[in-house]
Amino acid sequence: MKLIFGRPAGLTDVKQRYCPGCGHGIVHRLVAELLVELNIRERAVGIAPVGCSVFADEYFNCDMIQPPHGRGPAVATGIKRARPDCILFSYQGDGDLAAIGTAETVHAAARNENITLIFINNAIYGMTGGQLAPTTLPGMRSTTSVQGRDIVKQGYPIKVCELLAGLDGPYYLVRCAVNTPKNIIRTKKALKTAFQNQINNKGFSLVEILSMCPTGWGMTPVQAKKWIGEVMSKYYPLGEFRNLAKEEK
Amino acid sequence: MTKEVIVAGFGGQGIVSSGIILAYAGMFEDRHVTFFPSYGAEMRGGTANCSVVISSSPVASPIVAEPDVLIIMNEPSLLRFEPRLKPNGLLLYNKTLIKSEPKRSDITIIPVPANAIAEELGQGRIANMVMLGVLAKKTGILQLATLKKAQRIRYKKASEEQLSLNDQALERGYSFL
Amino acid sequence: MAEKRLMYGNHALVEGIIYAGCRFFAGYPITPQNEVPEYMSIRMNEVGGVFLQTESEIAAINMLFGAGAAGVRATTSSSSPGISLMQEGISYIAGADIPVLVINIVRGGPGLGNIAPAQSDYYQATKGGGHGDYFTITLAPNSAQELFEFPKLAFELAEKYRNPALILADGLLGQMMEPVEFTFEPIDPGKLPEKDYALTGCRGRPRRVVRSYDLRPGKLEELNWKRYKKYQEIIKNEQRYETFNDKDAGLIIIAYGTCARVASAAMKMARDKNLKVGLLRPITLWPFPKDKVAQLSERIKDFLVVEMNCGQMIDDVRMATQFRSRIHFLGRPGGGVPTPPEVLKKIEEIMGGGR
């Protein structure tokens, strides 16, 4: 029998513990495929965040480190500066990257640090049980905003790509989604560009990915995909916010 | 033999440099030395002081509570440090800029018109060198030649003209007594 | 004998770090240690190393986590409030068994406190500091010479035991100038042995993971006991101290760092007055030289602990002596520095004049 679809060599054999319909598994696969396709698996050092994807250090089949909550970009900086030949990717959720780790994110971008940030935006704190995230939409319910996010009391969400686009530093900023096959293909292309930028010493790339959290959102997986298309991507528009490669041409 | 020295005056009078030159000179003469500048916020207040310990044995504390020798370059420093000088200690003070008289009778007091002498050489700001010359002569703890060598290390970016002027100021101080 | 150079303590420290083969420094400005990053930025540029002025102490310690995990010698320097910010990172680094070097030029606290010399971070440095069961090897230099020599020692201990190491000094030691002898040849970082945990990319070997967590039932407990054994090894092997005049002493002062310098002057003054005073200077604060203190307490009736705080190391002295001896205390918290006459006065109070 001919194998036509299998687990990419960029993933370990460990069974992933994500909920049904969760977007992490899709993004893990895309990253793992690229580690192989770009022949960087043996140069890669991945960073697992604190959050649902904390176990990413078991899932990616490359050197991995698990730092304190939000500090991925700082740890990536330390490794990259110490070992410039390594390819660094910091895989982070919205709480990790846009709340507790905002300073590390912004300053790594400002330094145009030659690293790749993979930012899973699912608008909720998944691991801790569905609390308000820095990216929870206005009016959206969470366990700490049961009436819906009240912008008077809880402020507005953070649009990370737009925020970082205000800096001169970053080389590549893009927002994608994994709610449809078409968007998944686009996401992979963006991730590929981000890794290639690092391989070519271009500097800081951030790929923000709108990702489903059916459990946290109280939806079925199908509803969750639909919600990204109809609601979430309206608030967080998809597309490139910075691509200096295009300006260089 | 241990000599504990405090140098005090305005910022800009070469107080810290004087201390460092003393420490270098002590080191060149194979003594144990420490230099400690006045600290932190105090430095921003316009006055400066530093402590230097020169000893034939390892220096215990770099902090000088009761110095053997005081080099005082301005009026406020005289008021502040005179009471701390050890009995039988040596007080050198800058007569040109200090109008008050020292009060103690249990110490050796040498008024030095340091700025006046320095001005004669054409440069008021080398009054500190004059004082170091006097110190070398009066105490014998350091050689004039070593002080000359030390100032050349401290001011290594200065012109030869300036360095020889410093030497002259050291000599004028040395021959003052 | 190597040539002596008159150097600021902070500059001697930087040279010591460079000579120890460290080529990675990350830090955030804070008084009274700014001469360290300033001079470091120049020296790292000269030797082709990495110098990063970070957005915070939090970023700095996490960059160290990364660099240390990548297998290189990495240092950060800060002062008390900044070290407090680093505690999370230090806990993770200890939990991942990664050697790094953290310098704390201690200042007056708590809070913003002041910028004067202090020893009030003793508890923080020697009792763990952050969350979890862990310790950091802590060295306390008391001269510019030791500021030069201790980074090398700290890295050697940190790597031997795979544990973060601290150097605890203060602004007085850093701002003081003393002759420094460069007692060893600079270490070529390229010739340091490869680390078997280093994250370098998994070419030709199984992948490696650096982490401080283990959620499998019972596993973290096992790991903590394993690390506990390591700490017992360190306690057994690495207690470092210096003693002076302890043979005939009736009273022994225990003091480290700046206070040991002051105490040593006071000891000389006391000896001049025929008071039989000795001095024990802990060089490692963790592990505390408890064996020596315990041994001394069998015959020494009075100990005088001198610290620039309200009394922190004194607890370790109490435990080491098992309350066999009388323990006296002279403390100057909040940036106060004791003077030799002040210590002498205390000695005279205890010993009651010439004895």
CSV table of N, CA and C in Angstrom, one decimal, chain A residues 86-154:
chain,number,residue,atom,x,y,z
A,86,CYS,N,21.3,28.8,14.2
A,86,CYS,CA,20.0,28.1,14.6
A,86,CYS,C,18.8,28.9,14.0
A,87,ILE,N,17.8,28.2,13.7
A,87,ILE,CA,16.5,28.8,13.2
A,87,ILE,C,15.5,28.8,14.4
A,88,LEU,N,15.2,30.0,14.8
A,88,LEU,CA,14.3,30.1,16.0
A,88,LEU,C,12.9,30.4,15.7
A,89,PHE,N,12.0,29.6,16.3
A,89,PHE,CA,10.6,30.0,16.2
A,89,PHE,C,10.0,29.9,17.6
A,90,SER,N,9.3,31.0,17.9
A,90,SER,CA,8.6,31.1,19.1
A,90,SER,C,7.1,31.0,18.9
A,91,TYR,N,6.5,29.9,19.4
A,91,TYR,CA,5.1,29.6,19.2
A,91,TYR,C,4.3,30.1,20.4
A,92,GLN,N,3.5,31.1,20.2
A,92,GLN,CA,2.8,31.7,21.4
A,92,GLN,C,1.3,32.0,21.1
A,93,GLY,N,0.6,31.9,22.2
A,93,GLY,CA,-0.8,32.2,22.2
A,93,GLY,C,-1.0,33.7,22.5
A,94,ASP,N,-2.3,34.1,22.5
A,94,ASP,CA,-2.6,35.6,22.7
A,94,ASP,C,-2.3,36.1,24.1
A,95,GLY,N,-2.5,35.3,25.1
A,95,GLY,CA,-2.2,35.7,26.5
A,95,GLY,C,-0.7,35.8,26.6
A,96,ASP,N,0.0,34.9,26.1
A,96,ASP,CA,1.5,34.8,26.2
A,96,ASP,C,2.1,36.0,25.4
A,97,LEU,N,1.7,36.2,24.2
A,97,LEU,CA,2.4,37.2,23.3
A,97,LEU,C,1.8,38.6,23.5
A,98,ALA,N,0.5,38.7,23.7
A,98,ALA,CA,-0.1,40.1,23.7
A,98,ALA,C,-0.5,40.6,25.0
A,99,ALA,N,-0.4,39.8,26.1
A,99,ALA,CA,-0.7,40.3,27.4
A,99,ALA,C,0.6,40.4,28.3
A,100,ILE,N,0.9,39.2,28.8
A,100,ILE,CA,2.1,39.2,29.8
A,100,ILE,C,3.4,39.4,29.0
A,101,GLY,N,3.5,39.1,27.8
A,101,GLY,CA,4.7,39.2,27.0
A,101,GLY,C,4.7,40.3,26.0
A,102,THR,N,3.9,41.3,26.2
A,102,THR,CA,3.8,42.4,25.2
A,102,THR,C,5.1,43.1,25.1
A,103,ALA,N,5.8,43.4,26.2
A,103,ALA,CA,7.1,44.1,26.1
A,103,ALA,C,8.1,43.4,25.3
A,104,GLU,N,8.2,42.1,25.6
A,104,GLU,CA,9.2,41.2,24.9
A,104,GLU,C,8.9,41.2,23.4
A,105,THR,N,7.6,41.1,23.1
A,105,THR,CA,7.2,41.1,21.7
A,105,THR,C,7.6,42.4,20.9
A,106,VAL,N,7.1,43.5,21.6
A,106,VAL,CA,7.3,44.8,20.9
A,106,VAL,C,8.8,45.1,20.7
A,107,HIS,N,9.6,44.7,21.8
A,107,HIS,CA,11.1,45.1,21.7
A,107,HIS,C,11.8,44.1,20.7
A,108,ALA,N,11.4,42.9,20.7
A,108,ALA,CA,12.1,42.0,19.7
A,108,ALA,C,11.8,42.5,18.3
A,109,ALA,N,10.5,43.0,18.1
A,109,ALA,CA,10.1,43.5,16.8
A,109,ALA,C,10.9,44.8,16.5
A,110,ALA,N,11.1,45.7,17.5
A,110,ALA,CA,11.8,46.9,17.3
A,110,ALA,C,13.2,46.7,17.0
A,111,ARG,N,13.8,45.7,17.6
A,111,ARG,CA,15.2,45.3,17.3
A,111,ARG,C,15.4,44.6,15.9
A,112,ASN,N,14.2,44.3,15.3
A,112,ASN,CA,14.2,43.5,14.1
A,112,ASN,C,15.1,42.2,14.3
A,113,GLU,N,14.8,41.6,15.5
A,113,GLU,CA,15.6,40.4,15.9
A,113,GLU,C,15.3,39.4,14.8
A,114,ASN,N,16.3,38.6,14.4
A,114,ASN,CA,16.2,37.7,13.3
A,114,ASN,C,15.6,36.4,13.8
A,115,ILE,N,14.3,36.4,14.2
A,115,ILE,CA,13.5,35.3,14.7
A,115,ILE,C,12.2,35.3,14.1
A,116,THR,N,11.5,34.1,14.3
A,116,THR,CA,10.1,34.0,13.7
A,116,THR,C,9.1,33.8,14.9
A,117,LEU,N,8.1,34.6,14.9
A,117,LEU,CA,7.1,34.5,16.0
A,117,LEU,C,5.8,33.9,15.3
A,118,ILE,N,5.3,32.9,15.9
A,118,ILE,CA,4.0,32.3,15.4
A,118,ILE,C,3.0,32.6,16.5
A,119,PHE,N,2.0,33.4,16.1
A,119,PHE,CA,1.1,33.9,17.1
A,119,PHE,C,-0.3,33.4,16.9
A,120,ILE,N,-0.7,32.5,17.8
A,120,ILE,CA,-2.0,31.9,17.7
A,120,ILE,C,-3.0,32.8,18.4
A,121,ASN,N,-3.9,33.4,17.6
A,121,ASN,CA,-4.9,34.3,18.2
A,121,ASN,C,-6.2,33.6,18.2
A,122,ASN,N,-6.7,33.1,19.4
A,122,ASN,CA,-8.0,32.5,19.4
A,122,ASN,C,-8.9,33.3,20.4
A,123,ALA,N,-8.5,34.5,20.8
A,123,ALA,CA,-9.3,35.4,21.5
A,123,ALA,C,-9.8,34.9,22.9
A,124,ILE,N,-9.0,34.0,23.4
A,124,ILE,CA,-9.5,33.4,24.7
A,124,ILE,C,-8.3,32.8,25.4
A,125,TYR,N,-8.3,32.7,26.8
A,125,TYR,CA,-7.3,31.9,27.5
A,125,TYR,C,-7.9,30.5,27.5
A,126,GLY,N,-7.3,29.6,26.7
A,126,GLY,CA,-7.8,28.2,26.7
A,126,GLY,C,-7.4,27.4,27.9
A,127,MET,N,-6.1,27.4,28.1
A,127,MET,CA,-5.6,26.4,29.1
A,127,MET,C,-6.2,26.7,30.5
A,128,THR,N,-6.3,27.9,30.9
A,128,THR,CA,-6.8,28.2,32.2
A,128,THR,C,-8.3,28.2,32.3
A,129,GLY,N,-9.0,28.0,31.2
A,129,GLY,CA,-10.4,27.7,31.3
A,129,GLY,C,-11.3,28.8,30.7
A,130,GLY,N,-10.8,29.6,29.8
A,130,GLY,CA,-11.7,30.4,29.0
A,130,GLY,C,-11.9,31.9,29.5
A,131,GLN,N,-10.8,32.4,30.1
A,131,GLN,CA,-10.9,33.8,30.6
A,131,GLN,C,-10.7,34.8,29.5
A,132,LEU,N,-10.9,36.1,29.8
A,132,LEU,CA,-10.7,37.2,28.9
A,132,LEU,C,-9.3,37.3,28.4
A,133,ALA,N,-9.1,37.3,27.1
A,133,ALA,CA,-7.7,37.5,26.6
A,133,ALA,C,-7.5,38.9,26.1
A,134,PRO,N,-6.3,39.3,25.8
A,134,PRO,CA,-6.1,40.7,25.3
A,134,PRO,C,-6.7,40.8,23.9
A,135,THR,N,-7.1,39.7,23.3
A,135,THR,CA,-7.7,39.7,22.0
A,135,THR,C,-9.1,39.4,22.0
A,136,THR,N,-9.7,39.2,23.1
A,136,THR,CA,-11.2,38.9,23.2
A,136,THR,C,-12.0,40.1,22.6
A,137,LEU,N,-12.9,39.8,21.7
A,137,LEU,CA,-13.6,40.8,21.0
A,137,LEU,C,-14.5,41.6,21.9
A,138,PRO,N,-14.8,42.9,21.6
A,138,PRO,CA,-15.8,43.6,22.4
A,138,PRO,C,-17.1,42.8,22.4
A,139,GLY,N,-17.7,42.7,23.5
A,139,GLY,CA,-19.0,42.0,23.6
A,139,GLY,C,-18.9,40.5,23.7
A,140,MET,N,-17.7,39.9,23.5
A,140,MET,CA,-17.5,38.5,23.5
A,140,MET,C,-17.4,38.0,24.9
A,141,ARG,N,-18.1,36.8,25.1
A,141,ARG,CA,-18.2,36.2,26.5
A,141,ARG,C,-16.9,35.4,26.8
A,142,SER,N,-16.5,35.6,28.1
A,142,SER,CA,-15.4,34.7,28.6
A,142,SER,C,-15.8,34.4,30.0
A,143,THR,N,-15.0,33.6,30.7
A,143,THR,CA,-15.4,33.3,32.1
A,143,THR,C,-15.1,34.5,33.1
A,144,THR,N,-14.4,35.5,32.6
A,144,THR,CA,-14.2,36.7,33.4
A,144,THR,C,-14.9,37.9,32.7
A,145,SER,N,-15.7,37.6,31.7
A,145,SER,CA,-16.5,38.7,31.1
A,145,SER,C,-17.8,38.0,30.7
A,146,VAL,N,-18.6,37.5,31.7
A,146,VAL,CA,-19.7,36.6,31.4
A,146,VAL,C,-20.8,37.4,30.7
A,147,GLN,N,-20.9,38.7,30.9
A,147,GLN,CA,-21.9,39.5,30.1
A,147,GLN,C,-21.3,39.9,28.8
A,148,GLY,N,-20.1,39.5,28.5
A,148,GLY,CA,-19.5,40.0,27.2
A,148,GLY,C,-18.5,41.0,27.6
A,149,ARG,N,-17.4,41.2,26.8
A,149,ARG,CA,-16.4,42.1,27.1
A,149,ARG,C,-16.9,43.5,27.1
A,150,ASP,N,-16.8,44.2,28.2
A,150,ASP,CA,-17.3,45.6,28.4
A,150,ASP,C,-16.2,46.5,28.1
A,151,ILE,N,-16.2,47.2,27.0
A,151,ILE,CA,-15.0,48.0,26.7
A,151,ILE,C,-14.8,49.2,27.6
A,152,VAL,N,-15.9,49.6,28.4
A,152,VAL,CA,-15.7,50.6,29.3
A,152,VAL,C,-14.9,50.1,30.5
A,153,LYS,N,-15.2,48.9,31.0
A,153,LYS,CA,-14.5,48.4,32.1
A,153,LYS,C,-13.2,47.6,31.8
A,154,GLN,N,-13.3,46.9,30.6
A,154,GLN,CA,-12.2,46.0,30.3
A,154,GLN,C,-11.4,46.4,29.1
